[in-house]
Coordinates of C-alpha atoms in Angstrom, one line a residue:
M479 CA 0.0 0.0 0.0
T480 CA 1.4 3.5 -0.8
L481 CA 0.3 6.6 0.7
P482 CA -1.4 9.2 -1.7
D483 CA 1.0 11.9 -2.9
K484 CA 3.4 11.0 -0.2
K485 CA 6.9 9.7 -0.7
I486 CA 8.4 8.9 2.8
S487 CA 11.9 7.8 2.6
R488 CA 12.7 4.6 4.4
E489 CA 16.5 4.6 3.8
P490 CA 18.2 3.4 7.0
K491 CA 19.9 6.1 8.9
E492 CA 21.7 5.9 12.3
L493 CA 19.4 7.3 14.9
V494 CA 20.6 8.5 18.3
A495 CA 18.5 9.2 21.4
D496 CA 19.3 12.7 22.6
W497 CA 17.5 15.2 24.8
Q498 CA 16.5 17.8 22.2
S499 CA 15.0 15.1 20.0
L500 CA 13.0 13.8 22.9
I501 CA 11.7 17.2 23.9
R502 CA 10.4 17.8 20.4
T503 CA 8.2 14.7 20.5
F504 CA 5.9 16.2 23.2
I505 CA 2.9 18.2 22.2
K506 CA 3.4 21.9 22.9
P507 CA 0.2 23.7 21.9
E508 CA 1.9 27.1 22.0
N509 CA 4.5 26.0 19.5
E510 CA 3.4 26.6 15.8
A511 CA 6.0 24.0 14.6
S512 CA 4.4 21.4 16.8
R513 CA 1.0 22.2 15.3
N514 CA 2.4 21.9 11.9
T515 CA 4.0 18.6 12.8
L516 CA 0.7 17.2 14.0
L517 CA -1.0 18.2 10.7
K518 CA 1.8 16.8 8.7
Y519 CA 1.5 13.3 10.1
M520 CA -2.3 13.1 10.6
E521 CA -2.8 13.5 6.8
P522 CA -0.9 10.4 5.8
I523 CA -2.4 8.4 8.7
L524 CA -6.0 9.3 7.6
F525 CA -5.4 8.8 3.9
G526 CA -3.6 5.6 4.5
L527 CA -6.4 4.1 6.7
H528 CA -9.0 5.3 4.2
S529 CA -7.1 3.4 1.5
F530 CA -7.0 0.3 3.7
L531 CA -10.7 0.3 4.4
N532 CA -11.5 0.8 0.7
K533 CA -9.4 -2.0 -0.6
H534 CA -9.9 -4.6 2.1
V535 CA -13.7 -4.8 2.0
G536 CA -14.1 -8.5 1.3
I537 CA -12.1 -11.8 1.7
T538 CA -8.5 -10.9 1.5
E539 CA -5.4 -13.1 1.0
E540 CA -5.0 -15.3 3.9
V541 CA -1.8 -15.1 5.8
S542 CA -1.6 -17.5 8.7
L543 CA -1.0 -16.4 12.3
K544 CA 2.0 -18.7 12.3
I545 CA 3.6 -16.8 9.4
L546 CA 2.8 -13.5 11.0
A547 CA 4.1 -14.6 14.4
E548 CA 7.5 -15.4 12.8
K549 CA 7.9 -11.8 11.9
Y550 CA 7.4 -10.6 15.5
K551 CA 9.7 -12.8 17.5
S552 CA 12.4 -10.2 18.5
T553 CA 12.3 -9.4 22.3
R554 CA 15.1 -6.8 22.5
I555 CA 14.5 -3.1 22.9
S556 CA 17.2 -1.2 21.1
A557 CA 19.1 1.5 23.0
N558 CA 18.8 4.0 20.3
P559 CA 15.7 4.8 18.1
E560 CA 15.2 2.4 15.3
Q561 CA 12.9 4.5 13.1
K562 CA 11.5 8.0 12.6
L563 CA 7.9 8.7 13.2
A564 CA 7.2 8.8 9.4
D565 CA 8.7 5.3 9.0
V566 CA 6.7 4.0 11.9
I567 CA 3.5 5.4 10.5
T568 CA 4.2 3.9 7.1
G569 CA 5.0 0.6 8.7
L570 CA 1.7 0.6 10.6
I571 CA -0.3 1.4 7.5
E572 CA 1.6 -1.0 5.1
D573 CA 2.6 -3.9 7.3
I574 CA 0.0 -3.9 10.1
A575 CA -3.3 -2.6 8.7
P576 CA -3.5 -5.1 5.7
H577 CA -3.3 -8.0 8.2
A578 CA -5.8 -6.4 10.7
V579 CA -9.5 -7.2 10.6
N580 CA -11.6 -4.8 8.7
V581 CA -14.5 -4.6 11.0
A582 CA -16.3 -2.1 8.6
S583 CA -16.5 -4.7 5.9
P584 CA -20.0 -5.8 4.9
Y585 CA -18.7 -9.4 5.1
F586 CA -17.8 -9.0 8.8
V587 CA -21.1 -10.0 10.5
G588 CA -20.2 -12.6 13.2
H589 CA -19.1 -10.3 16.0
M590 CA -20.1 -7.4 18.1
T591 CA -17.2 -5.2 17.0
S592 CA -18.2 -3.0 14.1
A593 CA -17.4 0.1 12.1
I594 CA -17.4 3.4 13.9
P595 CA -18.5 6.9 12.7
F596 CA -15.6 8.7 11.0
F597 CA -15.7 11.5 13.6
M598 CA -14.7 9.1 16.4
V599 CA -11.1 9.3 15.0
H600 CA -11.1 13.1 15.5
L601 CA -12.7 12.8 19.0
K602 CA -10.2 10.1 20.1
T603 CA -7.4 12.3 18.9
I604 CA -8.6 15.3 21.0
V605 CA -8.9 13.0 24.0
A606 CA -5.4 11.6 23.5
A607 CA -4.0 15.1 23.1
L608 CA -5.6 16.5 26.2
N609 CA -4.5 13.4 28.1
Q610 CA -6.9 14.0 31.1
N611 CA -6.8 11.5 33.9
V612 CA -10.4 11.4 35.3
V613 CA -9.3 9.7 38.5
K614 CA -9.0 13.2 40.1
V615 CA -10.2 16.8 39.6
E616 CA -6.6 18.0 39.7
T617 CA -5.8 16.1 36.5
S618 CA -9.1 16.6 34.7
K619 CA -11.0 19.7 36.1
V620 CA -13.9 20.4 33.7
V621 CA -13.9 16.8 32.4
S622 CA -15.0 15.5 35.8
V623 CA -18.1 17.7 35.8
V624 CA -18.9 16.8 32.1
E625 CA -18.5 13.1 33.1
K626 CA -21.1 13.6 35.9
Q627 CA -23.5 15.3 33.4
V628 CA -23.1 12.5 30.9
L629 CA -23.7 9.8 33.5
A630 CA -26.8 11.6 34.6
K631 CA -28.1 11.7 31.0
L632 CA -27.7 7.9 30.6
H633 CA -29.1 7.4 34.1
R634 CA -32.1 9.3 33.1
L635 CA -32.5 7.3 29.9
I636 CA -32.5 4.1 32.0
F637 CA -34.2 4.9 35.3
K638 CA -36.4 7.9 34.2
R639 CA -36.4 9.6 37.5
D640 CA -38.0 13.1 37.7
E641 CA -36.3 16.5 37.1
N642 CA -35.9 17.2 40.8
F643 CA -33.9 14.1 41.2
Y644 CA -31.4 15.0 38.5
E645 CA -31.2 18.6 39.7
E646 CA -30.2 17.3 43.1
H647 CA -27.7 14.7 41.9
V648 CA -26.1 15.7 38.5
Q649 CA -23.3 17.6 40.1
N650 CA -23.6 16.6 43.8
P651 CA -20.2 15.6 45.0
N652 CA -21.7 13.4 47.8
T653 CA -23.6 11.1 45.4
T654 CA -22.8 9.0 42.4
L655 CA -25.1 7.9 39.6
G656 CA -22.5 5.5 38.1
C657 CA -19.1 5.4 36.6
F658 CA -17.2 4.8 33.4
T659 CA -15.1 1.6 33.2
D660 CA -12.8 0.0 30.7
G661 CA -15.5 -2.3 29.5
G662 CA -18.5 -4.4 30.4
T663 CA -16.5 -6.9 32.4
L664 CA -15.4 -4.2 34.9
A665 CA -18.9 -2.7 34.9
N666 CA -20.5 -6.1 35.8
T667 CA -17.8 -6.6 38.4
T668 CA -18.5 -3.2 39.9
A669 CA -22.2 -3.8 40.1
L670 CA -21.6 -7.2 41.8
W671 CA -19.0 -5.7 44.1
V672 CA -21.5 -3.2 45.3
A673 CA -24.1 -6.0 45.7
R674 CA -21.7 -8.1 47.8
N675 CA -20.7 -5.2 50.1
T676 CA -24.3 -4.2 50.5
A677 CA -25.3 -7.8 51.5
F678 CA -22.5 -7.8 54.3
P679 CA -22.4 -4.3 55.6
A680 CA -20.7 -3.0 58.8
T681 CA -22.6 -3.7 62.0
E682 CA -21.7 -3.8 65.6
G683 CA -18.4 -5.6 66.1
F684 CA -18.0 -6.0 62.3
E685 CA -16.4 -3.4 60.0
G686 CA -18.0 -4.8 56.8
I687 CA -16.9 -7.4 54.3
E688 CA -14.7 -4.9 52.3
T689 CA -12.5 -4.4 55.4
E690 CA -12.7 -7.8 57.2
G691 CA -13.0 -10.2 54.2
L692 CA -15.3 -13.0 53.1
A693 CA -14.6 -15.4 55.9
A694 CA -15.2 -12.9 58.7
A695 CA -18.4 -11.8 56.9
Y696 CA -19.7 -15.4 56.7
D697 CA -19.0 -15.9 60.3
K698 CA -20.6 -12.7 61.4
Y699 CA -23.8 -13.3 59.3
K700 CA -23.9 -17.0 59.9
V701 CA -23.7 -17.8 56.1
H702 CA -22.1 -20.8 54.5
R703 CA -21.8 -19.4 50.9
S704 CA -23.1 -16.6 48.7
V705 CA -24.4 -17.0 45.2
I706 CA -25.4 -15.1 42.0
L707 CA -28.2 -16.3 39.8
V708 CA -28.2 -15.7 36.0
S709 CA -29.4 -17.3 32.8
R710 CA -27.0 -20.0 31.5
L711 CA -26.5 -17.6 28.6
G712 CA -25.0 -15.0 30.9
H713 CA -21.7 -13.4 29.8
Y714 CA -18.5 -15.1 31.0
S715 CA -17.5 -11.8 32.7
L716 CA -20.0 -12.7 35.5
K717 CA -17.9 -15.9 36.2
K718 CA -14.8 -13.8 36.4
A719 CA -16.5 -11.4 38.8
A720 CA -17.6 -14.3 41.1
G721 CA -14.0 -15.4 41.2
L722 CA -12.5 -11.9 41.8
L723 CA -15.0 -11.2 44.6
G724 CA -14.1 -14.4 46.4
L725 CA -17.4 -16.2 45.9
G726 CA -15.9 -18.9 43.6
N727 CA -17.0 -19.7 40.1
K728 CA -19.4 -22.6 41.1
N729 CA -21.4 -20.1 43.1
L730 CA -22.5 -18.3 39.9
I731 CA -25.5 -20.5 39.4
P732 CA -26.7 -20.9 35.8
V733 CA -30.5 -21.1 35.3
D734 CA -31.8 -22.8 32.1
V735 CA -33.6 -20.8 29.5
D736 CA -37.0 -21.2 27.8
H737 CA -37.7 -21.7 24.1
K738 CA -36.9 -18.1 23.5
N739 CA -33.5 -18.3 25.1
R740 CA -34.7 -16.2 28.1
I741 CA -34.2 -17.1 31.7
N742 CA -36.7 -19.7 32.9
L743 CA -38.7 -18.1 35.6
K744 CA -40.2 -21.3 37.0
L745 CA -36.7 -22.7 37.5
L746 CA -35.5 -19.5 39.0
N747 CA -38.3 -19.4 41.5
Q748 CA -37.5 -23.0 42.4
I749 CA -33.8 -22.3 43.0
I750 CA -34.7 -19.4 45.2
K751 CA -37.1 -21.5 47.2
D752 CA -34.6 -24.3 47.6
I753 CA -32.1 -21.7 48.9
E754 CA -34.7 -20.3 51.4
N755 CA -35.2 -23.9 52.7
E756 CA -31.5 -23.9 53.7
K757 CA -32.6 -21.6 56.5
G758 CA -30.2 -18.7 55.7
R759 CA -27.0 -20.7 55.1
T760 CA -26.9 -19.4 51.5
K761 CA -27.0 -15.7 50.7
I762 CA -28.2 -14.7 47.2
L763 CA -26.2 -11.6 46.4
A764 CA -27.9 -10.8 43.0
V765 CA -30.1 -11.9 40.2
V766 CA -28.8 -10.8 36.8
G767 CA -31.1 -10.2 34.0
I768 CA -29.7 -9.9 30.5
A769 CA -30.8 -7.4 28.0
G770 CA -29.3 -8.8 24.8
T771 CA -27.5 -12.1 25.3
T772 CA -24.1 -12.4 23.5
E773 CA -25.1 -15.6 21.7
T774 CA -28.8 -14.9 20.7
G775 CA -29.6 -11.3 21.6
A776 CA -32.4 -12.4 23.8
V777 CA -33.9 -10.1 26.5
D778 CA -34.9 -11.7 29.8
P779 CA -38.3 -10.9 31.2
L780 CA -37.1 -7.9 33.2
P781 CA -40.3 -6.8 34.8
R782 CA -40.9 -10.2 36.3
L783 CA -37.3 -10.5 37.4
A784 CA -37.7 -7.1 39.1
E785 CA -40.8 -8.3 41.0
I786 CA -39.0 -11.6 42.1
C787 CA -36.0 -9.6 43.4
K788 CA -38.2 -7.2 45.2
E789 CA -40.2 -9.9 46.8
N790 CA -37.0 -11.6 48.0
K791 CA -34.9 -8.5 48.8
I792 CA -32.3 -9.4 46.2
H793 CA -30.0 -7.0 44.3
F794 CA -31.3 -6.9 40.7
H795 CA -28.6 -6.2 38.1
V796 CA -29.2 -5.9 34.4
D797 CA -26.4 -6.7 32.0
A798 CA -27.4 -4.5 29.1
A799 CA -23.9 -4.1 27.7
W800 CA -25.3 -5.0 24.3
G801 CA -28.9 -4.0 24.4
G802 CA -28.9 -0.9 26.5
P803 CA -28.8 1.7 23.6
T804 CA -32.1 0.1 22.4
L805 CA -33.7 2.6 24.9
M806 CA -32.9 5.3 22.3
S807 CA -35.4 3.8 19.8
E808 CA -39.0 4.9 20.1
K809 CA -40.0 1.8 18.2
Y810 CA -38.0 -0.9 20.1
G811 CA -37.2 0.7 23.4
K812 CA -40.1 -1.1 25.0
L813 CA -38.3 -4.4 24.6
L814 CA -36.3 -3.2 27.6
T815 CA -39.3 -2.5 29.8
G816 CA -38.5 -3.3 33.4
I817 CA -34.8 -2.1 33.2
E818 CA -35.9 1.0 35.1
Q819 CA -36.6 -1.2 38.1
A820 CA -33.0 -2.5 38.3
D821 CA -30.7 -1.7 41.1
S822 CA -27.8 -1.5 38.7
V823 CA -27.3 -1.6 34.9
T824 CA -24.2 -2.3 32.7
I825 CA -24.0 -0.6 29.2
D826 CA -21.0 -0.7 26.8
G827 CA -20.1 2.4 24.8
H828 CA -18.0 0.4 22.4
K829 CA -20.9 -1.7 21.3
Q830 CA -24.1 0.0 20.1
F831 CA -23.0 3.5 21.0
Y832 CA -20.4 2.9 18.3
M833 CA -17.5 4.2 20.3
P834 CA -13.9 3.2 19.9
M835 CA -12.5 0.4 22.1
T836 CA -13.0 0.4 25.0
C837 CA -15.7 2.0 27.1
G838 CA -18.1 0.5 29.7
M839 CA -20.5 2.1 32.1
V840 CA -22.3 1.0 35.3
Y841 CA -25.4 2.8 36.7
F842 CA -27.0 2.6 40.1
K843 CA -30.6 3.6 40.8
D844 CA -29.7 4.6 44.3
P845 CA -27.1 7.4 44.1
T846 CA -25.7 6.5 47.5
K847 CA -24.9 2.8 46.7
M848 CA -21.4 3.3 45.5
E849 CA -20.4 4.5 49.0
Y850 CA -20.0 0.8 49.7
I851 CA -16.9 0.7 47.4
A852 CA -15.4 4.1 48.2
Y853 CA -11.6 4.3 48.7
H854 CA -9.5 7.3 49.8
S855 CA -5.8 8.0 50.1
R856 CA -3.7 10.9 51.3
Y857 CA -2.2 11.7 47.9
V858 CA -5.3 11.2 45.7
N859 CA -9.1 10.9 46.2
R860 CA -9.2 12.5 49.6
P861 CA -12.4 12.4 51.7
G862 CA -14.7 15.2 50.9
S863 CA -13.3 15.8 47.4
V864 CA -15.2 15.5 44.2
D865 CA -12.7 13.1 42.6
L866 CA -14.4 10.4 40.5
G867 CA -11.9 7.9 41.3
I868 CA -13.1 7.5 44.9
K869 CA -15.9 5.2 43.8
S870 CA -14.3 3.3 40.9
L871 CA -12.6 0.0 40.4
S872 CA -10.3 1.7 37.8
G873 CA -7.6 4.1 38.8
S874 CA -6.1 6.2 36.1
R875 CA -8.6 6.5 33.2
E876 CA -9.0 8.4 30.0
A877 CA -11.8 10.8 29.3
N878 CA -14.2 8.5 27.4
S879 CA -17.1 10.7 28.7
L880 CA -16.0 13.5 26.2
I881 CA -16.4 11.1 23.4
L882 CA -19.8 9.9 24.5
D883 CA -21.0 13.4 25.3
S884 CA -19.8 14.7 21.9
T885 CA -21.4 11.8 20.1
L886 CA -24.8 12.3 21.8
K887 CA -24.7 15.9 20.6
I888 CA -23.8 14.8 17.0
M889 CA -26.3 11.9 16.8
G890 CA -29.0 12.7 19.2
S891 CA -31.3 10.0 20.6
R892 CA -33.1 9.9 17.3
G893 CA -30.0 9.3 15.4
Y894 CA -29.1 6.3 17.6
G895 CA -32.7 5.2 17.4
L896 CA -32.5 5.0 13.7
L897 CA -29.3 2.9 13.9
I898 CA -30.9 0.5 16.4
E899 CA -34.1 0.2 14.3
H900 CA -32.0 -0.4 11.1
G901 CA -30.0 -3.1 12.9
I902 CA -33.1 -4.9 14.2
E903 CA -35.0 -4.8 11.0
T904 CA -31.9 -5.9 9.0
A905 CA -31.4 -8.9 11.3
K906 CA -35.1 -9.9 10.8
Q907 CA -34.7 -9.5 7.0
F908 CA -31.4 -11.5 7.2
A909 CA -33.1 -14.3 9.2
R910 CA -36.0 -14.5 6.7
E911 CA -33.5 -14.8 3.8
I912 CA -31.6 -17.6 5.6
G913 CA -34.9 -19.3 6.3
R914 CA -35.7 -19.4 2.6
R915 CA -32.4 -21.3 1.8
P916 CA -32.7 -25.0 2.1
L917 CA -29.0 -25.5 3.1
F918 CA -29.4 -23.3 6.2
E919 CA -31.4 -23.5 9.4
V920 CA -32.3 -20.6 11.6
I921 CA -31.6 -21.6 15.3
S922 CA -32.8 -18.5 17.0
R923 CA -35.0 -15.7 15.8
P924 CA -33.9 -12.1 16.3
E925 CA -35.3 -10.1 19.2
L926 CA -32.8 -7.5 19.0
N927 CA -30.3 -7.5 16.1
I928 CA -28.6 -10.8 16.8
F929 CA -29.7 -14.3 15.6
T930 CA -28.0 -17.6 15.0
Y931 CA -28.2 -20.0 12.1
R932 CA -26.2 -23.0 10.8
V933 CA -25.4 -24.9 7.6
C934 CA -27.8 -27.9 7.8
P935 CA -28.5 -29.8 4.5
P936 CA -32.2 -31.0 4.1
E937 CA -31.2 -34.6 4.4
I938 CA -29.9 -34.3 7.9
Q939 CA -32.5 -31.7 9.1

């Protein structure tokens, strides 16, 4: 691949690390030369990637991972620079990009990763250039208050609280509506972390599970084990969370599904009843409902799950990492009815908000719930501050909120609604087309914009 109208010399020259050269690599906004340098290199990057996306739209020449791996075996870091920036950029575009996966290709339909709007590249560049660390106000300032506003916007979309509620909490330093994470795995883990700590709070003679640990909590509350209940189609991140939180993988209890791949309520109720018969020796930390399963796109019966959790005083978490943005659609948003009754909700920005990798979010109906996971230190996140890192599993973190905030302004809820509606209707049309072909069999019908099918000749159907 060659860059349009650009001839970048790749003749080997001896490069030496020196102080003046290093200083020039850092961004200096007040320096006109730095500005021109940024523009100089951004153009070949954008043109080169545009060329890649245009050329590699279908099935490309297969190069095995084994062959590619042979090219990348060196483990030594050279003392002096090996290449100039121009050469590195050319290498990325000519050597890496052609062997990357073109997720924008119309042939790429089997995964949740997809094309992103072109302006995401510009927004990501701004975020990188600003390099704000949202763990603390001292390293982010206005970004911290923008993040609280964006969290409130999505909280409102999910939970639909009244105007007075958001007036009180949108910039309240003492309450938290949610937090950004590095993806759905950390979002789910955060929700279940809060559920665990809420289930074993501090009481007389006990400082809480977060301080004293699982064994002490079980001893204090006379509990033998604690469990999480979820459909057997639950995301594997929930199993990770159970391990990280000390519960053990086997205490994430999978519940079978019905003919529509939704959690079987009869079986769920029976499991809860059986646990009740253990006379308190097992504590149910949470029931997880799924709004868009990874495998089939199914949405669990959220209103009924909410009722069951309320009746049994169980934390109700909804994993809407995939399906959450469906709330933007006037036509299909009702598929997620009941999500507003959840105690916590996970949504991924890098899925159907079409943000770059990676962005997750977790939201809590009760703005005081995240106090159960608050951490302070003398040098960062001091008590009484408005630092967002106080109630977050992540420490240092980039300003993904700026990207989501900007995107909501550019797209609007109706714009996202149109994308959601197009995706669902295209999936239905695709399923009908597959159903008309004798060599294929549709396994699950699309409820959102995911469905499954297989090759199955008529003679073995």
